[in-house]
């Protein structure tokens, strides 16, 4: 059953900011305690290019220099030498490299040997994939022209990261792409083509990518999306058929939800309002997004949704020069009154363990 509903604007829980010109965030799930999980944000401005690390209260814990990272993703439990580590991965525009950092058990970032890997393209977006068949970790990186390069991530015996090129393909019509996410369990790569729509490809390196599966197209072509199609993220479910894909539509400052199971039926659209007391403004010109369904703490008992906000509106008028990221309880989104009959929240895996496989 599909709701095809537009849900009234949902309230923001918290907001964080670090530098200017941000983009796609990530959420790192702590192995120590869920309430020690972290939000990692990007600042791609050439004035202060960095990654920022926040706790769940919105407190900035760390910034670390990175070469104009466009978006950031998490790799859990990767074998580095004779140790297992979590990594943060970003495409860095400054020198067109794949940038990787170690995430410590405390949830801070530090450099790692081999953490800068060259590419032959002008990088624009990236994501990670752990193959369910081989167990290997792959890195996707793309150019604006929709060229996608796929690499295998490796490590030497002494703990230096390496990459091995696997394949190159062009996503659908070759329009500008940025947002993407991989469904590891099902082996799917979802690609947001900014002017046209959302596509699905097989993520395994030996799969046929000559034609993508069209999940949805923009409204001018009869679909439910609106240009620019920007961030794409996955809400893990209790089974491989449960869960959701969320897509941000920059032109209307809204978000579409689709079912994870093929053919990925459209469920609903929502927007994000400011706090009722005016302390946090609404989201406008949204870009990158991230989500996690785990029970984290009292503020986020059924997961967390994080979105970039391009224009942070100030109470006294005007906008801030800092990039803003808004934090919303996933319970507010999937438990919205307009869709409660669909039982969306019941499908979310609140005990998802990314280190179990």
Short mmCIF file of C-alpha atoms in Angstrom, two decimals:
data_model
loop_
_atom_site.label_atom_id
_atom_site.label_comp_id
_atom_site.label_asym_id
_atom_site.label_seq_id
_atom_site.Cartn_x
_atom_site.Cartn_y
_atom_site.Cartn_z
CA UNK A 1 0.00 0.00 0.00
CA UNK A 2 1.28 3.49 -0.88
CA UNK A 3 0.29 6.64 0.93
CA UNK A 4 1.30 9.18 -1.72
CA UNK A 5 0.74 11.82 0.94
CA UNK A 6 2.28 15.15 1.70
CA UNK A 7 2.93 15.31 5.43
CA UNK A 8 2.76 18.71 7.18
CA UNK A 9 6.12 20.25 8.04
CA UNK A 10 7.87 18.37 10.83
CA UNK A 11 9.70 20.09 13.70
CA UNK A 12 13.48 20.14 13.94
CA UNK A 13 14.96 18.74 17.15
CA UNK A 14 18.44 20.30 17.02
CA UNK A 15 20.79 22.17 14.68
CA UNK A 16 24.58 22.15 14.29
CA UNK A 17 26.91 24.29 12.18
CA UNK A 18 30.60 24.29 11.22
CA UNK A 19 32.05 26.57 8.55
CA UNK A 20 30.48 27.44 5.23
CA UNK A 21 29.30 25.51 2.17
CA UNK A 22 28.46 22.15 3.72
CA UNK A 23 26.91 19.13 2.01
CA UNK A 24 26.35 15.45 2.81
CA UNK A 25 26.60 14.34 6.47
CA UNK A 26 27.01 10.85 7.97
CA UNK A 27 25.98 9.20 11.24
CA UNK A 28 28.47 6.91 12.99
CA UNK A 29 27.02 4.30 15.35
CA UNK A 30 29.23 3.87 18.41
CA UNK A 31 30.22 0.28 19.35
CA UNK A 32 30.49 1.34 23.00
CA UNK A 33 27.04 2.87 23.55
CA UNK A 34 24.41 4.14 21.11
CA UNK A 35 24.17 7.49 22.89
CA UNK A 36 27.88 8.06 22.13
CA UNK A 37 27.21 7.97 18.39
CA UNK A 38 28.47 10.86 16.29
CA UNK A 39 27.37 13.09 13.43
CA UNK A 40 30.08 13.85 10.87
CA UNK A 41 29.57 16.87 8.62
CA UNK A 42 31.41 18.28 5.63
CA UNK A 43 32.69 21.77 4.89
CA UNK A 44 33.71 21.96 1.24
CA UNK A 45 34.53 25.69 1.25
CA UNK A 46 38.11 26.35 0.16
CA UNK A 47 38.42 28.76 3.11
CA UNK A 48 38.04 26.09 5.79
CA UNK A 49 37.74 22.64 4.14
CA UNK A 50 37.18 20.08 6.86
CA UNK A 51 35.12 17.38 8.48
CA UNK A 52 33.30 18.25 11.70
CA UNK A 53 32.36 15.77 14.44
CA UNK A 54 29.34 16.46 16.70
CA UNK A 55 27.76 14.50 19.52
CA UNK A 56 24.00 13.90 19.70
CA UNK A 57 23.45 17.04 21.77
CA UNK A 58 24.81 19.13 18.90
CA UNK A 59 28.14 19.90 20.57
CA UNK A 60 31.09 20.27 18.18
CA UNK A 61 33.83 17.88 19.35
CA UNK A 62 36.38 18.11 16.55
CA UNK A 63 37.27 19.53 13.17
CA UNK A 64 39.91 17.93 10.97
CA UNK A 65 41.36 19.29 7.76
CA UNK A 66 40.11 17.58 4.59
CA UNK A 67 40.47 18.62 0.95
CA UNK A 68 37.04 20.14 0.24
CA UNK A 69 35.00 17.00 1.03
CA UNK A 70 31.69 16.88 -0.80
CA UNK A 71 30.02 14.25 1.36
CA UNK A 72 31.08 11.62 3.87
CA UNK A 73 30.22 7.95 4.42
CA UNK A 74 31.06 5.34 7.07
CA UNK A 75 32.91 2.03 6.66
CA UNK A 76 32.47 -0.29 9.63
CA UNK A 77 34.89 -2.99 10.77
CA UNK A 78 37.46 -2.81 7.98
CA UNK A 79 40.62 -4.91 8.33
CA UNK A 80 43.63 -2.56 8.42
CA UNK A 81 46.78 -4.63 8.81
CA UNK A 82 46.03 -6.95 11.72
CA UNK A 83 43.40 -4.68 13.27
CA UNK A 84 39.73 -3.91 12.57
CA UNK A 85 38.80 -0.24 12.31
CA UNK A 86 35.93 2.03 11.37
CA UNK A 87 36.69 4.55 8.63
CA UNK A 88 35.19 7.78 7.31
CA UNK A 89 35.29 8.12 3.52
CA UNK A 90 34.84 11.24 1.39
CA UNK A 91 35.50 12.45 -2.15
CA UNK A 92 37.84 15.45 -1.84
CA UNK A 93 37.51 18.05 -4.60
CA UNK A 94 40.68 19.95 -3.74
CA UNK A 95 42.94 17.33 -5.35
CA UNK A 96 40.38 14.82 -6.76
CA UNK A 97 41.22 12.10 -4.29
CA UNK A 98 39.48 9.46 -2.24
CA UNK A 99 39.97 10.63 1.38
CA UNK A 100 39.84 8.21 4.29
CA UNK A 101 40.18 8.78 8.02
CA UNK A 102 40.19 6.39 10.97
CA UNK A 103 37.33 6.74 13.46
CA UNK A 104 38.54 6.04 16.98
CA UNK A 105 36.45 4.16 19.54
CA UNK A 106 35.66 7.56 21.10
CA UNK A 107 34.21 8.76 17.80
CA UNK A 108 36.93 11.19 16.76
CA UNK A 109 38.81 11.25 13.46
CA UNK A 110 42.50 10.85 12.77
CA UNK A 111 44.64 10.46 9.68
CA UNK A 112 45.60 7.02 8.46
CA UNK A 113 48.39 5.75 6.22
CA UNK A 114 47.17 5.57 2.64
CA UNK A 115 44.24 7.82 3.46
CA UNK A 116 44.57 9.82 0.24
CA UNK A 117 44.05 7.86 -2.99
CA UNK A 118 44.22 9.56 -6.44
CA UNK A 119 41.51 9.39 -9.11
CA UNK A 120 41.57 10.39 -12.81
CA UNK A 121 38.35 12.46 -12.61
CA UNK A 122 37.07 15.67 -11.09
CA UNK A 123 35.32 14.09 -8.12
CA UNK A 124 31.83 15.19 -7.14
CA UNK A 125 30.23 12.50 -4.99
CA UNK A 126 30.96 9.14 -3.38
CA UNK A 127 29.63 6.24 -1.32
CA UNK A 128 30.72 2.84 -0.01
CA UNK A 129 29.60 -0.73 -0.70
CA UNK A 130 30.28 -4.00 1.14
CA UNK A 131 29.62 -6.89 -1.21
CA UNK A 132 27.32 -9.54 0.29
CA UNK A 133 28.89 -12.17 -1.99
CA UNK A 134 32.62 -11.47 -1.53
CA UNK A 135 32.62 -9.51 1.74
CA UNK A 136 34.96 -6.97 0.13
CA UNK A 137 34.61 -3.22 0.64
CA UNK A 138 34.21 -1.05 -2.44
CA UNK A 139 34.32 2.70 -2.99
CA UNK A 140 32.18 4.50 -5.57
CA UNK A 141 33.16 7.96 -6.77
CA UNK A 142 31.60 9.99 -9.55
CA UNK A 143 32.15 13.09 -11.65
CA UNK A 144 29.44 15.68 -12.40
CA UNK A 145 29.12 14.08 -15.83
CA UNK A 146 27.77 10.87 -14.21
CA UNK A 147 30.96 8.87 -14.77
CA UNK A 148 31.13 6.34 -11.94
CA UNK A 149 34.38 4.68 -10.89
CA UNK A 150 34.36 1.67 -8.59
CA UNK A 151 37.37 0.66 -6.50
CA UNK A 152 38.14 -2.15 -4.07
CA UNK A 153 39.53 -0.92 -0.77
CA UNK A 154 42.43 -2.92 0.64
CA UNK A 155 45.26 -2.75 3.14
CA UNK A 156 48.90 -3.81 3.25
CA UNK A 157 50.22 -5.97 6.07
CA UNK A 158 51.65 -2.88 7.79
CA UNK A 159 48.30 -1.07 7.78
CA UNK A 160 48.50 1.20 4.72
CA UNK A 161 45.26 1.57 2.80
CA UNK A 162 45.20 0.74 -0.92
CA UNK A 163 42.67 0.95 -3.75
CA UNK A 164 42.26 -1.21 -6.85
CA UNK A 165 40.26 0.05 -9.83
CA UNK A 166 37.39 -2.28 -10.81
CA UNK A 167 35.17 -0.60 -13.43
CA UNK A 168 33.87 2.61 -15.01
CA UNK A 169 30.31 3.27 -16.15
CA UNK A 170 28.03 6.21 -16.93
CA UNK A 171 24.79 6.54 -14.99
CA UNK A 172 21.68 6.68 -17.19
CA UNK A 173 21.49 9.77 -19.43
CA UNK A 174 24.71 11.33 -18.18
CA UNK A 175 23.05 14.25 -16.39
CA UNK A 176 24.67 15.79 -13.32
CA UNK A 177 24.70 13.39 -10.38
CA UNK A 178 25.68 13.83 -6.75
CA UNK A 179 23.53 11.92 -4.26
CA UNK A 180 23.82 8.17 -4.04
CA UNK A 181 23.57 5.32 -1.54
CA UNK A 182 24.19 1.57 -1.61
CA UNK A 183 21.90 -1.10 -0.19
CA UNK A 184 24.57 -3.60 0.86
CA UNK A 185 22.23 -6.52 1.60
CA UNK A 186 20.48 -6.33 -1.77
CA UNK A 187 23.53 -5.23 -3.76
CA UNK A 188 21.90 -2.07 -5.20
CA UNK A 189 23.36 1.34 -5.96
CA UNK A 190 20.81 4.19 -5.97
CA UNK A 191 21.82 7.28 -7.95
CA UNK A 192 20.16 10.69 -7.91
CA UNK A 193 20.39 12.39 -11.30
CA UNK A 194 19.81 16.02 -10.33
CA UNK A 195 17.61 17.22 -13.23
CA UNK A 196 15.82 13.95 -14.00
CA UNK A 197 15.22 11.36 -11.27
CA UNK A 198 16.36 8.40 -9.17
CA UNK A 199 17.94 5.28 -10.67
CA UNK A 200 19.01 1.87 -9.38
CA UNK A 201 21.99 -0.19 -10.54
CA UNK A 202 23.56 -3.46 -9.47
CA UNK A 203 26.54 -2.65 -7.26
CA UNK A 204 28.58 -5.82 -7.83
CA UNK A 205 31.58 -5.04 -10.07
CA UNK A 206 30.80 -7.81 -12.57
CA UNK A 207 27.13 -6.81 -13.02
CA UNK A 208 25.52 -5.32 -16.14
CA UNK A 209 25.15 -1.54 -15.81
CA UNK A 210 24.21 -0.82 -19.41
CA UNK A 211 20.74 0.22 -18.28
CA UNK A 212 19.48 1.44 -14.92
CA UNK A 213 16.13 0.81 -13.28
CA UNK A 214 14.06 3.99 -13.02
CA UNK A 215 12.74 4.37 -9.47
CA UNK A 216 11.07 7.75 -10.05
CA UNK A 217 11.34 10.84 -12.25
CA UNK A 218 10.76 14.55 -11.69
CA UNK A 219 7.26 16.00 -11.79
CA UNK A 220 7.72 17.58 -15.23
CA UNK A 221 8.09 14.03 -16.56
CA UNK A 222 5.11 12.71 -14.59
CA UNK A 223 6.88 11.62 -11.42
CA UNK A 224 6.94 12.53 -7.74
CA UNK A 225 10.40 14.10 -7.54
CA UNK A 226 11.46 17.71 -7.96
CA UNK A 227 14.78 19.00 -9.26
CA UNK A 228 17.39 19.22 -8.11
CA UNK A 229 17.43 15.62 -6.89
CA UNK A 230 20.17 15.77 -4.27
CA UNK A 231 20.80 13.56 -1.21
CA UNK A 232 19.92 9.85 -1.12
CA UNK A 233 20.00 7.70 2.03
CA UNK A 234 18.77 4.30 3.27
CA UNK A 235 16.79 3.43 6.41
CA UNK A 236 17.66 -0.21 7.28
CA UNK A 237 14.67 -2.47 7.98
CA UNK A 238 14.24 -5.66 9.96
CA UNK A 239 14.49 -7.68 6.71
CA UNK A 240 16.08 -6.96 3.32
CA UNK A 241 12.63 -6.05 1.97
CA UNK A 242 11.80 -3.66 4.80
CA UNK A 243 13.17 -0.17 5.23
CA UNK A 244 13.09 2.96 3.10
CA UNK A 245 14.99 5.14 0.66
CA UNK A 246 14.82 8.89 1.39
CA UNK A 247 15.62 11.46 -1.31
CA UNK A 248 16.01 15.23 -0.91
CA UNK A 249 14.46 17.58 -3.49
CA UNK A 250 16.40 20.81 -3.34
CA UNK A 251 14.11 22.92 -5.52
CA UNK A 252 11.15 22.57 -3.15
CA UNK A 253 13.06 21.96 0.10
CA UNK A 254 11.29 18.63 0.63
CA UNK A 255 12.01 14.92 0.97
CA UNK A 256 10.48 11.86 -0.71
CA UNK A 257 10.28 8.43 0.91
CA UNK A 258 10.28 5.20 -1.14
CA UNK A 259 10.03 1.59 -0.07
CA UNK A 260 13.31 -0.28 -0.01
CA UNK A 261 11.76 -3.32 -1.66
CA UNK A 262 11.63 -3.31 -5.45
CA UNK A 263 9.95 -1.63 -7.33
CA UNK A 264 10.44 1.02 -4.61
CA UNK A 265 6.94 2.45 -4.39
CA UNK A 266 6.62 6.12 -3.49
CA UNK A 267 5.27 6.52 0.06
CA UNK A 268 5.17 10.19 1.01
CA UNK A 269 6.72 13.66 0.92
CA UNK A 270 7.67 15.67 3.99
CA UNK A 271 9.31 18.99 4.82
CA UNK A 272 11.09 20.19 7.95
CA UNK A 273 9.92 23.22 9.89
CA UNK A 274 11.68 25.16 12.59
CA UNK A 275 11.14 24.78 16.32
CA UNK A 276 7.94 26.24 17.75
CA UNK A 277 9.99 28.58 19.96
CA UNK A 278 11.90 29.95 16.97
CA UNK A 279 15.29 28.77 18.19
CA UNK A 280 15.83 26.62 15.09
CA UNK A 281 14.80 27.72 11.61
CA UNK A 282 13.17 25.68 8.84
CA UNK A 283 15.18 23.75 6.24
CA UNK A 284 15.53 25.40 2.85
CA UNK A 285 17.49 24.38 -0.27
CA UNK A 286 18.26 21.00 1.23
CA UNK A 287 21.25 19.02 -0.03
CA UNK A 288 22.92 15.96 1.53
CA UNK A 289 21.10 13.73 4.04
CA UNK A 290 21.82 10.79 6.37
CA UNK A 291 19.67 8.50 8.51
CA UNK A 292 19.96 5.74 11.10
CA UNK A 293 17.12 3.72 12.59
CA UNK A 294 18.77 2.62 15.83
CA UNK A 295 17.49 3.71 19.22
CA UNK A 296 20.12 6.27 20.23
CA UNK A 297 18.87 8.19 23.26
CA UNK A 298 15.81 9.95 24.67
CA UNK A 299 15.86 12.55 21.89
CA UNK A 300 16.14 9.93 19.16
CA UNK A 301 14.46 6.76 20.49
CA UNK A 302 13.65 5.38 17.03
CA UNK A 303 16.47 6.76 14.96
CA UNK A 304 17.86 10.01 13.63
CA UNK A 305 17.54 11.94 10.35
CA UNK A 306 20.20 14.57 9.54
CA UNK A 307 19.90 17.03 6.67
CA UNK A 308 21.99 19.84 5.28
CA UNK A 309 20.29 23.25 5.31
CA UNK A 310 21.77 25.61 2.72
CA UNK A 311 20.41 28.84 4.14
CA UNK A 312 20.32 29.08 7.93
CA UNK A 313 17.83 31.87 8.64
CA UNK A 314 18.68 34.15 11.55
CA UNK A 315 16.03 35.39 14.06
CA UNK A 316 17.03 38.99 13.39
CA UNK A 317 16.72 38.49 9.63
CA UNK A 318 19.10 37.41 6.87
CA UNK A 319 21.06 34.16 6.75
CA UNK A 320 24.19 32.86 8.42
CA UNK A 321 27.40 32.23 6.49
CA UNK A 322 27.77 28.92 8.33
CA UNK A 323 26.46 25.69 6.87
CA UNK A 324 23.67 24.28 9.02
CA UNK A 325 22.68 20.67 9.60
CA UNK A 326 19.30 19.89 11.16
CA UNK A 327 18.60 16.86 13.40
CA UNK A 328 15.12 15.32 13.42
CA UNK A 329 13.87 12.26 15.28
CA UNK A 330 12.99 9.54 12.77
CA UNK A 331 9.99 8.76 14.97
CA UNK A 332 8.52 12.17 14.06
CA UNK A 333 8.91 11.47 10.33
CA UNK A 334 7.77 7.85 9.99
CA UNK A 335 5.24 8.16 12.80
CA UNK A 336 3.54 11.21 11.28
CA UNK A 337 -0.22 11.14 11.73
CA UNK A 338 -0.87 11.07 7.97
CA UNK A 339 0.92 7.71 7.58
CA UNK A 340 0.52 5.93 10.91
CA UNK A 341 -1.88 3.44 9.35
CA UNK A 342 0.97 2.17 7.15
CA UNK A 343 3.06 1.11 10.12
CA UNK A 344 6.23 2.62 8.66
CA UNK A 345 8.00 2.94 11.99
CA UNK A 346 7.47 -0.75 12.77
CA UNK A 347 9.57 -1.71 9.74
CA UNK A 348 12.70 0.10 10.93
CA UNK A 349 15.48 -1.97 12.49
CA UNK A 350 16.10 -0.18 15.79
CA UNK A 351 18.89 -2.66 16.61
CA UNK A 352 20.73 -2.54 13.29
CA UNK A 353 24.34 -3.66 13.73
CA UNK A 354 26.60 -2.64 10.84
CA UNK A 355 29.52 -4.61 12.30
CA UNK A 356 27.71 -7.96 12.36
CA UNK A 357 28.52 -8.97 8.77
#
